mmCIF file of C-alpha atoms in Angstrom:
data_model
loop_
_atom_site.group_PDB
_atom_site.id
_atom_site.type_symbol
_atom_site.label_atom_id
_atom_site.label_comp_id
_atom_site.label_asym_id
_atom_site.label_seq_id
_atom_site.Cartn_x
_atom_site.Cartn_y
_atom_site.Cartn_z
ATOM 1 C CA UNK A 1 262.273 -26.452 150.765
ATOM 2 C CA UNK A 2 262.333 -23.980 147.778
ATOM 3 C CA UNK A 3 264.434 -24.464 144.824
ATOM 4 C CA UNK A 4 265.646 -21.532 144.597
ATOM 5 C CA UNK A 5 265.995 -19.265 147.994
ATOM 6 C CA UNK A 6 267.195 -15.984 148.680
ATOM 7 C CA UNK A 7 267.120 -13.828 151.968
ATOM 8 C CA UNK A 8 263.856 -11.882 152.758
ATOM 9 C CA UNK A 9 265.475 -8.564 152.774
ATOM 10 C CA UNK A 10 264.339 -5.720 152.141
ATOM 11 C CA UNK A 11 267.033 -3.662 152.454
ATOM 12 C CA UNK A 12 267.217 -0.926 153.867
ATOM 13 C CA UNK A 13 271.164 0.742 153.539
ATOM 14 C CA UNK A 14 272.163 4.663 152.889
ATOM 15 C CA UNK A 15 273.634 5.499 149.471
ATOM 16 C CA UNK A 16 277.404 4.680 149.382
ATOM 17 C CA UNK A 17 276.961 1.559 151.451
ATOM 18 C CA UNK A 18 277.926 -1.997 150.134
ATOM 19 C CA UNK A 19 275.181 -4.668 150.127
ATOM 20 C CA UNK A 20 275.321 -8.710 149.637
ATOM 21 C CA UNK A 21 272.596 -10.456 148.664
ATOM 22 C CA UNK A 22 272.656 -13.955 149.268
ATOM 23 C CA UNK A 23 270.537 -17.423 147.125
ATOM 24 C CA UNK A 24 270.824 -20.771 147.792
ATOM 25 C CA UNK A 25 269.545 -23.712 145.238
ATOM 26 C CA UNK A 26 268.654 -27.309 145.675
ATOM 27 C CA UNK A 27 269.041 -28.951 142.427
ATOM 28 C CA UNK A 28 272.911 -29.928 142.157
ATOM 29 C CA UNK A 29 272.390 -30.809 139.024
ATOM 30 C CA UNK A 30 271.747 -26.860 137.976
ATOM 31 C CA UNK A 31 273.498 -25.522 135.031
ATOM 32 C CA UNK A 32 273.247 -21.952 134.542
ATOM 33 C CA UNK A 33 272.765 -19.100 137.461
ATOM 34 C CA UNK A 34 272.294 -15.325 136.597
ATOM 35 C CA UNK A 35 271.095 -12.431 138.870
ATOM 36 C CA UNK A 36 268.041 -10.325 137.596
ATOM 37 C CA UNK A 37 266.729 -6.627 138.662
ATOM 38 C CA UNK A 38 263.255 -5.832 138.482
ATOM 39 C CA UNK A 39 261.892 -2.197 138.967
ATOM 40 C CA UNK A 40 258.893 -1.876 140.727
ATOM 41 C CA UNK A 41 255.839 -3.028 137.906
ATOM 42 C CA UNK A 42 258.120 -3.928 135.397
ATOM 43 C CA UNK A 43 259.237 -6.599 133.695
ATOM 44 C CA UNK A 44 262.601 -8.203 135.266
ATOM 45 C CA UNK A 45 266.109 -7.411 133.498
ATOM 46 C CA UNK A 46 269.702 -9.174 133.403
ATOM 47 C CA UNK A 47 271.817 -7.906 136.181
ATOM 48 C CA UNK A 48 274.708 -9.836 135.279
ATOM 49 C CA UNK A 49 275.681 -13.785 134.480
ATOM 50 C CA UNK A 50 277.071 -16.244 137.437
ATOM 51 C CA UNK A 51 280.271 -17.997 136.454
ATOM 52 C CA UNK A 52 282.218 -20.089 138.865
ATOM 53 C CA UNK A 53 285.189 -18.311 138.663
ATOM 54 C CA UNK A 54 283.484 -15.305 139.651
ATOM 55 C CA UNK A 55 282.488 -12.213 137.604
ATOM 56 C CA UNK A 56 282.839 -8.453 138.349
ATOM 57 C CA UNK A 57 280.871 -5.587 136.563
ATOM 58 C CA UNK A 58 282.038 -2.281 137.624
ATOM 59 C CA UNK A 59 279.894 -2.049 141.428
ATOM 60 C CA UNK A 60 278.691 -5.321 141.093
ATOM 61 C CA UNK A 61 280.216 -8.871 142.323
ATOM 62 C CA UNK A 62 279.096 -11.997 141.166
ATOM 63 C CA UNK A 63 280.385 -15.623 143.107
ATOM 64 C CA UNK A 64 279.252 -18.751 142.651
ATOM 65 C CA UNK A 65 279.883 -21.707 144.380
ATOM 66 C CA UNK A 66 278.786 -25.215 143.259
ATOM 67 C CA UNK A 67 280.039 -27.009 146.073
ATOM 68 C CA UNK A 68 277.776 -25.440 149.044
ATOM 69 C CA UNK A 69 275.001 -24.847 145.890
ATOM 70 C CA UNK A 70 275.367 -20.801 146.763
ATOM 71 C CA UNK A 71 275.488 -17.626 144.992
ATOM 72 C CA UNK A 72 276.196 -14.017 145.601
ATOM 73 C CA UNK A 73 275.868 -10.803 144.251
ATOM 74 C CA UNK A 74 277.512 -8.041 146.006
ATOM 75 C CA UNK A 75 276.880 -4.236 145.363
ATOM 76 C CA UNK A 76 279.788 -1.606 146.115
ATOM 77 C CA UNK A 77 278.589 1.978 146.316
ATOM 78 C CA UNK A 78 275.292 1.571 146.515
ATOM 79 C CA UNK A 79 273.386 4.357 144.114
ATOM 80 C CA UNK A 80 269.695 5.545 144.740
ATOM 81 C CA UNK A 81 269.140 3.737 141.483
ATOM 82 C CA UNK A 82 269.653 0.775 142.522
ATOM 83 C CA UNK A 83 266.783 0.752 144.383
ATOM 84 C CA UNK A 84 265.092 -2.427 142.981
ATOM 85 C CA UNK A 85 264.147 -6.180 143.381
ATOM 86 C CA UNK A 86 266.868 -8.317 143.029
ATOM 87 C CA UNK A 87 265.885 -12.045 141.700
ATOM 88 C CA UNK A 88 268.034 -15.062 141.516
ATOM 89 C CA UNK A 89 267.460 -17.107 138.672
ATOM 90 C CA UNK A 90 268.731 -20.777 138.134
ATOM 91 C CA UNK A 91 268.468 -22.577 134.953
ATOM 92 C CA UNK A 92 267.878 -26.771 135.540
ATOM 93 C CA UNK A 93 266.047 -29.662 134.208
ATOM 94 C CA UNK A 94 266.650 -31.510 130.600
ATOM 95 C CA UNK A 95 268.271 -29.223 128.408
ATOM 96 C CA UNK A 96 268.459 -26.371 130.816
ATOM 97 C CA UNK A 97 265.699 -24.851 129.687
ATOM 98 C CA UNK A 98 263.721 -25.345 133.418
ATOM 99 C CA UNK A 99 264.362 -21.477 134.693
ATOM 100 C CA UNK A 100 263.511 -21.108 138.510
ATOM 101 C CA UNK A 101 263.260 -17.527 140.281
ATOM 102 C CA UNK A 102 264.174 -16.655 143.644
ATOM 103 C CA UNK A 103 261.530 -14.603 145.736
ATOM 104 C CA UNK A 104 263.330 -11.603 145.280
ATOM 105 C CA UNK A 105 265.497 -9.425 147.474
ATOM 106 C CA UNK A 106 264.154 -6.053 147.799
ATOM 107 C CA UNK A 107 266.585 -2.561 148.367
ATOM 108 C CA UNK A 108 265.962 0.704 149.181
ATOM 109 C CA UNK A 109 268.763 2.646 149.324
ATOM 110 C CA UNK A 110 268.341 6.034 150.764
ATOM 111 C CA UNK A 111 270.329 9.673 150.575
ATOM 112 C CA UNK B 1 265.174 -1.942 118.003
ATOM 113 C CA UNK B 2 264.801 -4.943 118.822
ATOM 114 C CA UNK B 3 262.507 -6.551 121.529
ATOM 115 C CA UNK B 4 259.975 -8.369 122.782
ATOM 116 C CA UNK B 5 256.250 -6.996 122.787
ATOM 117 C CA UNK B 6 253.302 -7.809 124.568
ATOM 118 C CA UNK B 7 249.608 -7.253 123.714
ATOM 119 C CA UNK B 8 247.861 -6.063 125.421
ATOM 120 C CA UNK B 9 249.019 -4.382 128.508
ATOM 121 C CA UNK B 10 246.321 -4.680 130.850
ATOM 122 C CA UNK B 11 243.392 -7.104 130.483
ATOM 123 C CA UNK B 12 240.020 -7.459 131.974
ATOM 124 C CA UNK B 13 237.942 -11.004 131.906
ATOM 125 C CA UNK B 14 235.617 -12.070 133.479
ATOM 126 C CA UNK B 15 235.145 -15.656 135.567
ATOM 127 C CA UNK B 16 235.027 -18.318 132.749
ATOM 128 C CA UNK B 17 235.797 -16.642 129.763
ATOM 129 C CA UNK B 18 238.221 -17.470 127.700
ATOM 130 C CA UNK B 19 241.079 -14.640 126.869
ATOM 131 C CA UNK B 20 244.539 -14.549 125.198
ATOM 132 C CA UNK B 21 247.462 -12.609 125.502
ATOM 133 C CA UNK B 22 249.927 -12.086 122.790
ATOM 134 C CA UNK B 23 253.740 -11.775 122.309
ATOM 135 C CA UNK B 24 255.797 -10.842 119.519
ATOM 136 C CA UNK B 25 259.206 -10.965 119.388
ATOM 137 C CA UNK B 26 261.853 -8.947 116.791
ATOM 138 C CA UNK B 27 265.007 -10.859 118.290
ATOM 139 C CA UNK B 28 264.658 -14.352 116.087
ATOM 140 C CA UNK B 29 265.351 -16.421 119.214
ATOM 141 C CA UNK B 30 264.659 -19.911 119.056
ATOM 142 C CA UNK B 31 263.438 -20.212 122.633
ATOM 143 C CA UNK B 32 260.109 -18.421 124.272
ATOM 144 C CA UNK B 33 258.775 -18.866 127.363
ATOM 145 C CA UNK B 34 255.492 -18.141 129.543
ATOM 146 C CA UNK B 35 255.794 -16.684 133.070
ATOM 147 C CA UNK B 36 253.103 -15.973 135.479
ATOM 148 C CA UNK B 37 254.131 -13.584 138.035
ATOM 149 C CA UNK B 38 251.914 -12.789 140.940
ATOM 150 C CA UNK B 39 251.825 -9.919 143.012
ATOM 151 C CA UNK B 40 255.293 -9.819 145.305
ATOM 152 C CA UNK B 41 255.931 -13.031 144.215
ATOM 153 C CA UNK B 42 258.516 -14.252 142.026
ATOM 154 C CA UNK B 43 257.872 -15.022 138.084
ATOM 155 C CA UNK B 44 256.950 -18.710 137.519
ATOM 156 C CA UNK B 45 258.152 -20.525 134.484
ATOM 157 C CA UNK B 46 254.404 -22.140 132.679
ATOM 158 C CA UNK B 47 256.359 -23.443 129.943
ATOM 159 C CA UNK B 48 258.667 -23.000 126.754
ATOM 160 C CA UNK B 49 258.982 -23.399 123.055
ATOM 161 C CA UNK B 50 262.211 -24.493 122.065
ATOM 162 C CA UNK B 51 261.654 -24.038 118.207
ATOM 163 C CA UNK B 52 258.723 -25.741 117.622
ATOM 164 C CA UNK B 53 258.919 -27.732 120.464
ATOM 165 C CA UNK B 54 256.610 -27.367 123.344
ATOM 166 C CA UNK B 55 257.686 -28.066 126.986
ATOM 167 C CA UNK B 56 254.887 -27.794 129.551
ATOM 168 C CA UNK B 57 256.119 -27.520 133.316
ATOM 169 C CA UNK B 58 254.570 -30.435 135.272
ATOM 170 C CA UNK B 59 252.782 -28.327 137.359
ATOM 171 C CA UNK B 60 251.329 -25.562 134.979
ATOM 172 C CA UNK B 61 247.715 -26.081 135.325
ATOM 173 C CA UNK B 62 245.598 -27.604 132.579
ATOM 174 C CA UNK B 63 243.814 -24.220 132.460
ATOM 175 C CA UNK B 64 246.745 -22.545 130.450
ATOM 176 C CA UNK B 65 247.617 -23.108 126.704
ATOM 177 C CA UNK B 66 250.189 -22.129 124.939
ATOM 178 C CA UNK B 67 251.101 -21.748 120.507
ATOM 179 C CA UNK B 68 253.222 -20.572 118.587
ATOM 180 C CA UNK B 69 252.610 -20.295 115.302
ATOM 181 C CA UNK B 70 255.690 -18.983 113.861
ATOM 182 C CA UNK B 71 259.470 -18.096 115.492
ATOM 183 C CA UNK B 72 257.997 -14.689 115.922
ATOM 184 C CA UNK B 73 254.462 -14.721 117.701
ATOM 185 C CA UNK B 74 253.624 -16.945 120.905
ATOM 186 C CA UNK B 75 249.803 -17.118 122.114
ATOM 187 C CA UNK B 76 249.082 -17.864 125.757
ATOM 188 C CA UNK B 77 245.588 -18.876 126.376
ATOM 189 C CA UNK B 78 243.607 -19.235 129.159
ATOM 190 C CA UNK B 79 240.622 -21.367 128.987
ATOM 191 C CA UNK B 80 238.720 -21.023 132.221
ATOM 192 C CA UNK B 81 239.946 -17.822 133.704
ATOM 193 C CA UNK B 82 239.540 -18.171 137.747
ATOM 194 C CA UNK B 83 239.981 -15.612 140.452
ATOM 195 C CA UNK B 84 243.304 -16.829 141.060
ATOM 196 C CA UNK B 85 244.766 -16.480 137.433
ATOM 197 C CA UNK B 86 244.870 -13.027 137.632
ATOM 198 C CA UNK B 87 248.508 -11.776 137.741
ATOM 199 C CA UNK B 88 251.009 -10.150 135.731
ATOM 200 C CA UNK B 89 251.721 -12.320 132.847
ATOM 201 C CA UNK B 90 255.299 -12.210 131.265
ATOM 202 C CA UNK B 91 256.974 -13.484 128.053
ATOM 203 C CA UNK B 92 260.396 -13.729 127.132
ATOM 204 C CA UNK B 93 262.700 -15.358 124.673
ATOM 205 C CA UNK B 94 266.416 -16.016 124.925
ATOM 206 C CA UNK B 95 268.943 -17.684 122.345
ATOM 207 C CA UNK B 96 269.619 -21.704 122.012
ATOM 208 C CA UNK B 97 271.777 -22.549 125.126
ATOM 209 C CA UNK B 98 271.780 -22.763 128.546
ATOM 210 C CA UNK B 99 273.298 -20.195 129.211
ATOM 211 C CA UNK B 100 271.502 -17.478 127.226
ATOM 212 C CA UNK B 101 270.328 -14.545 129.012
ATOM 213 C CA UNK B 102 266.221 -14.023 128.370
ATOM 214 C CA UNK B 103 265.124 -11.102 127.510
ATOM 215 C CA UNK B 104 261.184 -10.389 129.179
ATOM 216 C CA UNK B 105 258.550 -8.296 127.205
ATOM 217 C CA UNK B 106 256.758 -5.534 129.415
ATOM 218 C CA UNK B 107 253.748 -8.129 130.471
ATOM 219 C CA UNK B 108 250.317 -8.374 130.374
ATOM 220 C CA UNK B 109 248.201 -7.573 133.962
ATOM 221 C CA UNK B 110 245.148 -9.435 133.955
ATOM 222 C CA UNK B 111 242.563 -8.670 135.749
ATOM 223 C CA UNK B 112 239.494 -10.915 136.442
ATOM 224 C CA UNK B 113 236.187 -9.961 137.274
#
């Protein structure tokens, strides 16, 4: 099993559609989760932080929950530009310093 | 502005020779880190500097080195470049703390002949 899994995707939705992308990790013991974008052949970039209690930026949703070891990120809206790779990240190991990256869910999101 | 640099963007080595990619780094973060990102796959951690400290991932292959000799610049060197080292290589540096978002220079693509 991967450490760090996410759904295949891609996906494919029309603009103005809302999207959830789902990541599940092994390690319990995990301390830190974020969501990162990455544009096609370029480097990847901090979506938003993962907080337990749940974070909201504008479109985007964050959720965590420890318990089931699951995250979320959920896009209202959806805007061609958001056309991108989205990677979960978890931090782990001694000193949290041990950063793991999902495979990436990929969306298209078409006018 | 601050940010993280790489150098160079795309290189080309051939089987067995020895090449290193640079980064440089304008944010004074404490922490740097090594990722090797293949094509459609997702980046994979090498290993991190913490300071001076140097934390190798248990399965980074011997092949890969890694200094840094100052808080600014961090060397990544590949001894014995094989057909399957060649990927995008990215490096990024975050703040002291878990929690500490990283911040990813625009890689290196290396290419080996």
């Amino acid at each position: 099993r991967k450490e760090v899994e996410q759904d295949p995707g891609p996906f494919n939705v029309p603009e103005g559609a809302t999207v959830a992308f789902n990541c599940t990790y092994s390690n319990s013991a995990s301390q830190s989760f974020f969501w990162y974008r990455q544009d096609c052949r370029k480097e990847p970039k901090l979506l938003m932080s993962v907080y337990s209690s749940g974070n909201e930026d504008g479109r985007f949703t964050a959720q965590l929950n420890r318990a089931s070891q699951y995250i979320s990120l959920l896009i209202r809206d959806s805007k061609l530009s958001d056309s991108a790779t989205y990677l979960c990240v978890v931090n782990t190991g001694a000193g949290g310093f041990k950063t793991i990256f999902g495979a990436g869910t990929r969306l298209f999101v078409k006018a | 502005d601050a940010m993280v640099i790489q150098n160079p963007r795309y290189q080309v080595t051939q089987f067995g020779k020895p090449v290193t990619l640079s980064c440089s780094q304008t944010l004074n973060h404490n922490v740097m880190y090594w990722y090797q990102q293949k094509s459609s796959q997702a980046p994979k951690l090498l290993f991190h500097y913490y300071d001076k400290d140097f934390n190798n991932e248990a399965d980074t292959p011997d092949n890969f080195q890694s200094r840094r000799p100052n808080t600014s610049f961090c060397f990544l060197d590949i001894r014995s470049p094989g057909l399957g080292d060649a990927a995008m290589y990215l490096c990024a540096t975050s703040r002291a703390g878990t929690t500490s978002e990283q911040f990813f220079g625009p890689g290196t693509r290396l290419t080996v002949l």
